[in-house]
Coordinates of N, CA and C in Angstrom, one line a residue:
X163 N 67.5 99.7 86.0 CA 68.0 100.5 84.8 C 69.4 100.5 84.5
X164 N 70.0 99.7 83.8 CA 71.9 100.1 83.6 C 72.0 101.0 83.1
X165 N 72.8 101.9 83.4 CA 73.4 103.0 82.5 C 74.6 103.1 82.6
X166 N 75.3 102.8 81.1 CA 76.6 102.9 80.8 C 77.1 104.0 80.1
X167 N 78.0 104.1 80.6 CA 78.8 106.0 80.8 C 80.0 105.4 79.6
X168 N 80.6 106.3 78.7 CA 81.5 106.4 77.5 C 82.7 106.4 78.1
X169 N 83.7 105.8 77.9 CA 85.3 106.2 78.9 C 85.1 107.6 78.6
X170 N 86.5 108.2 79.4 CA 86.7 110.1 79.1 C 86.8 110.4 78.0
X171 N 87.7 109.1 77.3 CA 88.2 109.7 76.1 C 87.3 109.3 75.1
X172 N 86.0 108.1 75.2 CA 85.6 108.0 74.1 C 84.1 109.3 73.8
X173 N 84.2 109.2 72.1 CA 83.5 110.7 71.5 C 81.8 110.4 72.4
X174 N 81.3 111.7 72.6 CA 79.5 111.1 73.3 C 78.7 110.7 71.6
X175 N 78.0 110.1 72.4 CA 77.0 109.4 71.2 C 75.9 110.9 70.2
X176 N 75.7 110.4 69.2 CA 75.9 111.9 68.4 C 74.0 111.7 69.1
X177 N 73.2 113.1 69.0 CA 72.5 113.3 69.5 C 72.2 113.2 71.1
X178 N 73.4 113.1 72.3 CA 73.8 113.4 73.5 C 73.1 114.9 73.9
X179 N 73.8 115.3 73.5 CA 73.5 116.9 73.2 C 71.3 117.2 73.2
X180 N 71.5 117.2 72.1 CA 70.1 117.5 72.1 C 69.1 116.8 72.6
X181 N 69.4 115.6 73.4 CA 68.8 115.0 74.4 C 68.6 115.3 75.6
X182 N 69.9 116.1 76.3 CA 70.2 116.8 77.2 C 69.2 117.9 77.0
X183 N 69.0 118.4 76.5 CA 68.4 120.1 76.2 C 67.4 119.4 76.4
X184 N 66.9 118.7 75.5 CA 64.9 118.2 75.9 C 64.6 118.0 77.3
X185 N 65.4 117.7 77.7 CA 65.0 117.0 79.1 C 65.6 118.1 80.1
X186 N 66.2 119.0 79.7 CA 66.3 120.5 80.6 C 64.8 121.3 80.3
X187 N 64.7 121.1 79.1 CA 63.4 121.7 78.8 C 62.4 121.6 79.5
X188 N 61.9 119.8 79.3 CA 60.9 119.1 79.9 C 60.6 119.6 81.6
X189 N 62.2 119.2 82.1 CA 62.4 119.7 83.3 C 61.7 121.2 83.8
X190 N 61.7 121.9 83.5 CA 61.1 123.1 83.3 C 60.1 123.2 82.6
X191 N 59.8 123.0 82.1 CA 57.9 122.5 81.5 C 57.4 122.0 83.1
X192 N 58.2 121.2 83.6 CA 57.5 120.5 84.8 C 57.2 121.7 85.9
X193 N 58.5 122.0 86.2 CA 58.2 123.2 87.7 C 57.1 124.3 87.6
X194 N 56.8 124.1 85.7 CA 56.6 125.9 85.8 C 55.1 125.4 85.9
X195 N 54.6 124.2 85.3 CA 53.3 123.6 85.6 C 52.6 123.4 86.6
X196 N 54.1 123.1 87.9 CA 53.8 123.1 88.5 C 53.2 124.3 89.8
X197 N 53.8 125.2 89.4 CA 53.4 126.5 89.9 C 51.9 127.3 89.0
X198 N 52.1 127.3 88.1 CA 50.9 128.0 86.8 C 50.3 126.8 86.6
X199 N 50.0 126.3 86.6 CA 49.4 124.9 85.7 C 49.6 125.2 84.2
X200 N 48.5 124.4 83.9 CA 48.8 124.0 82.5 C 48.7 124.9 81.2
X201 N 47.8 126.0 81.2 CA 46.9 126.8 81.1 C 47.9 128.3 81.2
X202 N 48.6 128.8 82.4 CA 49.7 129.2 82.6 C 50.7 129.1 82.0
X203 N 51.5 128.1 81.9 CA 52.8 127.3 81.4 C 53.0 128.4 79.9
X204 N 53.8 129.3 80.2 CA 54.5 129.9 78.9 C 55.6 129.9 78.2
X205 N 55.7 129.6 76.5 CA 56.8 129.3 76.3 C 58.1 130.4 77.0
X206 N 57.4 131.6 77.0 CA 58.7 132.8 77.5 C 59.6 131.9 79.3
X207 N 58.3 131.6 79.9 CA 59.0 131.0 81.4 C 59.5 130.0 81.2
X208 N 58.7 129.2 80.0 CA 59.7 127.9 80.4 C 61.0 127.9 79.5
X209 N 61.3 129.1 78.8 CA 62.7 128.7 78.3 C 63.6 129.6 79.1
X210 N 63.0 130.8 80.0 CA 63.6 131.5 80.9 C 64.3 130.5 82.1
X211 N 62.8 129.6 82.5 CA 63.8 128.3 83.4 C 64.6 127.9 82.9
X212 N 64.7 127.6 81.9 CA 65.8 126.4 81.4 C 67.0 127.2 81.0
X213 N 66.9 128.0 81.2 CA 68.1 129.0 80.7 C 68.6 128.8 79.3
X214 N 67.5 128.7 78.4 CA 67.4 128.8 76.7 C 66.4 129.9 76.2
X215 N 66.5 129.9 75.2 CA 65.5 130.8 74.1 C 64.5 130.0 73.5
X216 N 63.4 131.0 73.2 CA 62.5 130.5 72.4 C 62.5 129.4 71.4
X217 N 63.7 129.5 70.5 CA 64.4 128.9 69.4 C 64.9 127.8 69.7
X218 N 65.2 127.8 70.8 CA 65.4 126.0 71.6 C 64.2 125.1 71.8
X219 N 63.2 125.7 72.3 CA 62.1 124.9 72.3 C 61.6 124.1 70.7
X220 N 61.7 125.2 69.7 CA 61.3 125.0 68.4 C 62.2 124.3 68.0
X221 N 63.4 123.9 68.1 CA 64.6 123.3 67.6 C 64.2 121.7 68.3
X222 N 64.0 121.3 69.3 CA 63.5 120.5 69.9 C 62.0 120.0 69.2
X223 N 60.6 120.6 70.1 CA 59.4 120.4 69.8 C 58.5 121.1 68.7
X224 N 58.2 120.6 68.3 CA 56.8 121.2 67.2 C 56.4 122.8 67.4
X225 N 55.7 122.4 68.5 CA 54.9 123.5 69.5 C 54.6 123.7 70.8
X226 N 54.3 124.1 71.3 CA 54.1 124.2 72.9 C 53.1 123.4 73.2
X227 N 52.0 122.5 72.3 CA 51.1 121.0 72.7 C 52.3 120.1 72.6
X228 N 53.1 119.8 71.7 CA 54.3 119.0 71.8 C 55.1 118.8 73.3
X229 N 55.5 119.8 73.7 CA 56.2 120.3 74.5 C 55.5 119.6 76.1
X230 N 54.0 120.2 75.8 CA 53.7 119.9 77.1 C 53.2 118.6 77.2
X231 N 52.8 118.1 76.2 CA 53.0 116.2 75.8 C 53.9 115.3 76.5
X232 N 55.1 115.6 75.8 CA 56.2 114.8 76.6 C 56.6 115.4 77.5
X233 N 56.3 116.0 78.4 CA 56.4 116.5 79.7 C 55.5 115.7 80.5
X234 N 54.3 115.7 80.0 CA 53.7 114.9 80.7 C 53.5 113.3 80.8
X235 N 54.5 112.9 79.3 CA 54.8 111.6 79.1 C 55.8 111.3 79.9
X236 N 56.6 112.1 80.4 CA 57.5 111.6 81.5 C 57.3 111.2 82.3
X237 N 56.4 111.4 82.8 CA 55.7 111.2 84.5 C 54.9 109.8 84.4
X238 N 54.5 109.3 85.4 CA 53.3 108.5 85.4 C 54.1 107.3 85.2
X239 N 53.3 106.1 84.8 CA 54.0 104.8 85.1 C 54.0 104.4 83.6
X240 N 55.1 103.1 83.2 CA 55.0 102.3 82.2 C 54.7 100.9 82.4
X241 N 53.3 101.4 81.6 CA 52.6 100.0 81.5 C 53.4 99.3 80.1
X242 N 53.6 97.9 80.3 CA 53.8 96.9 79.3 C 52.2 96.2 78.2
X243 N 52.2 97.0 77.1 CA 51.2 96.8 76.4 C 51.2 96.2 75.0
X244 N 52.4 95.1 75.5 CA 52.3 94.0 74.2 C 51.7 92.4 74.4
X245 N 50.5 92.7 73.8 CA 49.9 91.2 74.0 C 50.0 90.4 72.8
X246 N 51.4 90.4 72.0 CA 51.3 89.6 71.2 C 52.3 87.9 71.4
X247 N 52.1 87.8 72.7 CA 53.0 86.6 73.1 C 52.0 85.5 72.9
X248 N 52.7 84.3 72.3 CA 51.4 83.4 72.5 C 50.8 82.4 73.7
X249 N 50.2 83.6 74.0 CA 49.3 82.6 75.7 C 47.9 82.9 75.6
X250 N 47.3 82.5 76.5 CA 46.0 81.9 76.5 C 45.5 83.6 77.0
X251 N 44.6 84.2 76.8 CA 43.8 85.5 76.8 C 44.0 85.6 78.7
X252 N 43.8 84.7 79.6 CA 43.7 85.0 80.7 C 44.9 84.9 81.4
X253 N 46.2 84.1 80.7 CA 47.2 84.5 81.5 C 47.8 86.0 80.8
X254 N 47.8 85.9 79.2 CA 47.6 87.5 78.8 C 48.1 88.9 79.7
X255 N 46.2 88.3 80.2 CA 45.7 89.9 80.8 C 46.2 89.5 82.2
X256 N 46.3 88.4 82.7 CA 46.9 88.5 84.0 C 48.7 89.1 84.0
X257 N 49.6 88.7 83.0 CA 50.7 89.6 83.1 C 50.3 90.6 83.0
X258 N 49.2 90.8 82.7 CA 49.1 92.6 82.3 C 48.7 93.3 83.6
X259 N 48.2 92.6 84.2 CA 47.6 93.3 85.5 C 49.0 93.1 86.4
X260 N 49.6 92.2 86.4 CA 51.1 92.2 87.5 C 51.6 93.4 87.3
X261 N 51.9 93.6 86.1 CA 52.5 94.7 85.9 C 51.7 96.1 86.4
X262 N 50.5 96.4 86.0 CA 49.7 97.2 86.7 C 49.4 97.3 88.0
X263 N 49.8 96.5 88.8 CA 49.6 96.4 90.1 C 50.8 96.6 90.5
X264 N 52.2 96.8 89.5 CA 53.4 97.0 90.3 C 53.6 98.3 90.4
X265 N 52.9 99.3 89.2 CA 53.0 100.3 88.4 C 52.4 101.0 89.2
X266 N 51.1 100.5 90.1 CA 50.0 101.5 90.6 C 50.8 102.7 91.8
X267 N 51.6 102.4 92.8 CA 52.8 103.0 93.6 C 53.0 104.6 92.4
X268 N 53.5 104.3 91.5 CA 54.1 105.5 90.6 C 52.9 106.1 90.1
X269 N 52.1 105.6 89.7 CA 51.0 106.3 89.1 C 50.7 107.4 90.6
X270 N 50.7 106.5 91.7 CA 49.8 107.6 92.7 C 50.8 108.7 92.8
X271 N 52.1 108.5 92.6 CA 52.6 109.6 92.9 C 52.8 110.6 91.9
X272 N 52.4 110.7 90.6 CA 52.4 111.2 89.7 C 51.1 111.7 89.0
X273 N 50.0 110.6 89.6 CA 48.8 111.2 88.9 C 47.9 112.2 88.5
X274 N 48.0 113.0 89.6 CA 47.5 114.9 89.8 C 47.8 115.2 88.5
X275 N 49.4 115.2 88.1 CA 49.3 116.3 86.7 C 49.1 115.6 85.6
X276 N 48.7 114.1 85.7 CA 48.2 113.2 84.0 C 47.0 113.3 84.3
X277 N 45.9 113.8 85.5 CA 44.5 114.7 85.6 C 44.6 115.8 84.9
X278 N 45.7 116.7 85.5 CA 45.1 117.9 85.1 C 45.4 118.0 83.7
X279 N 46.4 117.2 83.3 CA 46.6 117.4 81.8 C 45.6 117.0 80.7
X280 N 44.8 116.0 81.1 CA 43.6 115.9 80.7 C 42.3 116.4 81.1
X281 N 42.7 116.8 81.8 CA 41.3 118.1 82.0 C 41.9 119.4 81.4
X282 N 42.9 119.8 80.9 CA 43.3 121.1 80.1 C 42.9 120.3 78.6
X283 N 43.0 119.4 78.6 CA 43.0 118.8 76.8 C 41.5 119.2 76.8
X284 N 40.7 119.1 77.6 CA 39.3 118.7 77.7 C 38.6 120.5 76.8
X285 N 39.8 121.5 77.4 CA 39.4 122.7 77.3 C 40.3 123.6 75.8
X286 N 40.8 122.1 75.3 CA 41.7 122.7 74.0 C 41.4 121.9 73.0
X287 N 41.0 122.4 72.1 CA 40.0 121.5 71.1 C 41.3 120.7 70.2
X288 N 42.2 121.0 69.7 CA 43.3 120.4 69.3 C 43.8 119.9 69.8
X289 N 44.8 120.3 71.0 CA 45.2 119.2 71.9 C 44.5 118.1 72.4
X290 N 42.9 118.3 72.5 CA 42.0 117.0 72.5 C 42.1 116.3 71.5
X291 N 42.4 116.6 70.0 CA 42.5 116.1 68.8 C 43.3 115.3 69.0
X292 N 44.4 115.6 69.6 CA 45.6 115.1 69.5 C 45.9 113.9 70.1
X293 N 45.5 114.0 71.5 CA 45.7 113.1 72.7 C 44.8 111.7 72.1
X294 N 43.5 111.6 71.6 CA 42.3 110.9 71.3 C 43.2 110.5 70.1
X295 N 44.2 111.4 69.0 CA 44.5 110.2 67.8 C 45.8 109.4 68.9
X296 N 46.1 109.8 69.5 CA 47.3 109.0 70.0 C 46.4 107.6 70.8
X297 N 45.4 107.8 71.6 CA 44.6 107.0 72.3 C 44.0 106.1 70.8
X298 N 43.8 106.5 70.1 CA 43.3 105.3 68.8 C 44.2 104.9 67.9
X299 N 45.5 105.1 68.2 CA 46.7 104.5 67.5 C 47.2 103.3 68.4
X300 N 47.1 103.3 69.8 CA 47.1 102.8 70.7 C 46.0 101.3 70.8
X301 N 44.7 102.0 70.8 CA 44.2 101.2 70.9 C 43.9 100.3 69.6
X302 N 44.2 100.8 68.2 CA 44.6 99.7 66.8 C 45.3 99.2 67.1
X303 N 46.6 99.8 67.6 CA 47.6 98.6 67.4 C 47.8 97.0 68.9
X304 N 47.1 97.5 70.0 CA 46.6 96.3 71.0 C 45.4 95.4 70.2
X305 N 44.2 95.9 69.5 CA 43.3 95.3 68.9 C 43.8 94.6 67.9
X306 N 44.9 95.2 67.0 CA 45.5 93.9 65.8 C 46.4 92.5 66.5
X307 N 46.9 93.1 67.7 CA 47.5 91.8 68.9 C 46.5 91.1 69.0
X308 N 45.1 91.2 69.7 CA 44.4 90.7 69.8 C 43.9 89.6 68.8
X309 N 43.8 90.5 67.8 CA 43.6 89.8 66.1 C 43.9 88.6 66.0
X310 N 45.2 89.0 66.2 CA 46.3 87.9 65.4 C 46.3 86.6 66.4
X311 N 46.2 87.4 67.8 CA 46.4 85.9 68.5 C 45.4 85.1 68.7
X312 N 43.6 85.9 68.5 CA 42.9 84.9 69.0 C 42.2 84.9 67.4
X313 N 41.9 86.1 66.7 CA 41.1 86.2 65.6 C 39.5 86.1 65.7
X314 N 38.8 85.5 65.2 CA 37.2 85.7 65.3 C 37.2 84.8 66.1
X315 N 37.9 84.0 66.9 CA 37.8 82.9 67.7 C 36.8 84.3 69.8
X316 N 37.6 85.0 69.5 CA 37.1 86.2 70.6 C 35.8 86.0 70.9
X317 N 35.2 85.9 71.8 CA 33.6 86.0 72.2 C 33.3 87.8 72.1
X318 N 33.9 88.9 71.1 CA 33.4 90.0 71.1 C 34.8 90.7 70.0
X319 N 34.4 91.6 69.9 CA 35.9 92.0 68.9 C 36.6 92.7 69.4
X320 N 37.7 92.3 68.8 CA 39.0 92.7 69.7 C 39.6 94.2 70.0
X321 N 39.4 95.1 69.4 CA 38.7 96.6 69.8 C 37.9 96.6 70.8
X322 N 36.9 95.9 71.2 CA 36.5 96.4 72.4 C 37.1 96.0 73.4
X323 N 37.5 94.7 73.1 CA 39.0 94.2 74.5 C 39.8 95.1 74.7
X324 N 40.4 96.0 73.5 CA 41.6 96.7 73.7 C 41.6 97.5 74.9
X325 N 39.9 98.6 74.4 CA 39.1 99.4 74.9 C 38.7 99.0 76.4
X326 N 38.5 97.5 76.2 CA 38.4 97.8 77.9 C 39.2 97.6 79.0
X327 N 40.6 97.0 78.6 CA 41.6 96.5 79.5 C 42.2 97.9 79.3
X328 N 42.3 99.1 78.7 CA 42.4 100.3 78.8 C 41.7 100.9 79.9
X329 N 40.6 101.1 80.1 CA 39.7 101.3 81.2 C 39.4 100.7 82.3
X330 N 40.1 99.4 82.0 CA 40.2 99.1 83.5 C 40.9 99.6 83.9
X331 N 42.5 99.5 83.3 CA 43.3 99.9 84.2 C 43.3 101.5 84.5
X332 N 43.2 101.9 84.0 CA 42.8 103.6 83.9 C 41.5 103.9 85.0
X333 N 40.5 102.8 85.3 CA 39.9 103.3 86.6 C 40.5 102.9 87.4
X334 N 41.2 101.4 87.8 CA 42.5 101.1 89.3 C 42.8 102.6 89.2
X335 N 44.0 103.3 88.3 CA 44.8 104.0 88.9 C 44.1 105.1 89.0
X336 N 42.9 105.4 89.1 CA 42.5 106.5 89.7 C 41.9 105.8 91.4
X337 N 40.7 105.2 91.1 CA 40.6 104.7 92.5 C 41.7 104.2 93.5
X338 N 43.1 103.6 92.8 CA 43.9 103.7 94.0 C 44.6 104.7 94.4
X339 N 44.6 105.7 93.7 CA 45.2 107.3 94.3 C 43.9 108.1 95.1
X340 N 42.3 107.7 95.5 CA 41.9 107.8 96.3 C 41.9 106.8 97.4
X341 N 41.8 105.6 97.2 CA 41.7 104.8 97.9 C 42.1 103.4 98.1
X342 N 43.8 103.8 98.0 CA 44.8 102.6 98.1 C 44.5 101.2 98.6
X343 N 43.9 101.3 99.7 CA 43.7 100.4 100.2 C 42.9 99.1 100.1
X344 N 41.8 99.7 99.1 CA 40.7 99.0 98.7 C 41.4 98.6 97.2
X345 N 42.2 98.9 96.4 CA 43.0 98.4 95.4 C 43.8 97.3 95.5
X346 N 43.7 96.4 96.0 CA 44.2 95.1 96.2 C 44.4 94.6 95.0
X347 N 45.9 94.0 94.9 CA 46.5 93.3 93.8 C 45.1 91.7 93.7
X348 N 44.5 91.6 94.7 CA 43.5 90.1 94.6 C 42.3 91.3 93.5
X349 N 42.2 92.1 94.1 CA 41.3 92.7 93.5 C 41.6 92.9 92.1
X350 N 42.5 93.4 91.5 CA 43.0 93.7 90.5 C 42.9 92.6 89.2
X351 N 43.4 91.5 90.1 CA 43.7 90.2 89.1 C 42.2 89.6 89.0
X352 N 41.6 89.5 89.8 CA 39.8 89.1 90.3 C 39.2 89.7 89.0
X353 N 39.1 91.3 88.4 CA 38.9 92.0 87.7 C 39.3 91.6 86.0
X354 N 40.6 91.3 85.8 CA 40.8 91.1 84.6 C 40.8 89.4 84.6
X355 N 40.4 89.1 85.7 CA 40.2 87.3 85.1 C 38.9 87.7 84.5
X356 N 38.0 88.3 85.3 CA 36.4 88.5 84.6 C 36.6 88.8 83.4
X357 N 37.3 90.1 83.3 CA 37.7 90.0 81.8 C 37.4 89.0 80.8
X358 N 38.6 88.3 81.0 CA 39.5 87.4 80.1 C 38.3 86.4 80.1
X359 N 37.5 86.3 81.0 CA 36.5 85.0 81.1 C 35.5 85.6 80.3
X360 N 34.9 86.7 79.9 CA 33.8 87.4 79.0 C 34.4 87.3 77.9
X361 N 35.7 87.3 77.5 CA 36.2 87.0 76.2 C 36.6 86.5 75.7
X362 N 37.0 85.3 76.2 CA 37.5 83.9 76.1 C 37.2 83.2 74.8
X363 N 38.2 82.6 74.3 CA 38.1 82.3 72.9 C 37.0 81.1 73.2
X364 N 36.6 80.8 72.4 CA 35.2 79.6 72.3 C 36.2 78.6 72.2
X365 N 36.3 77.8 72.9 CA 36.6 75.9 73.3 C 35.8 75.3 71.9

């Protein structure tokens, strides 16, 4: 990623200070979570660690849940979930699988905090509902892309395919964290090829 810095006499971009404040709060949140877990990460401790007030938190995040979610979202892998390209389904899923394989080492390094967060969400109904809503939106968006590309020719529902892609990807992530030697690129590619074959539009 390229980083372009403004010339010394150039005005700072609008929102620069706000972005730096958010990043400081996220870093403080991650540090507190590392020491005390999600349940023990109080806003008071996060604000103290960041050298700010609780008011600064509420100026940048709606509530504690949003701050925790943003902190977790800053970690982990970045998967390209754009399935809008005019490609055969097998090529579409192979492209996703290649991106997944490239990101697996990143997931292994930050996976524990993501797992801990999801376990914490299971104990917090409101936060669990918020997380479920994020997943629902993601599945709907991906399903819409599959529907636009392949329509009724798919061997199953587009939403089912979207869910299967997510479940297969996360399964490989967790398994890579436990047995990285088993989760080879070939194994990942074979699995997504099989998924494509099962859902391939009829010719």
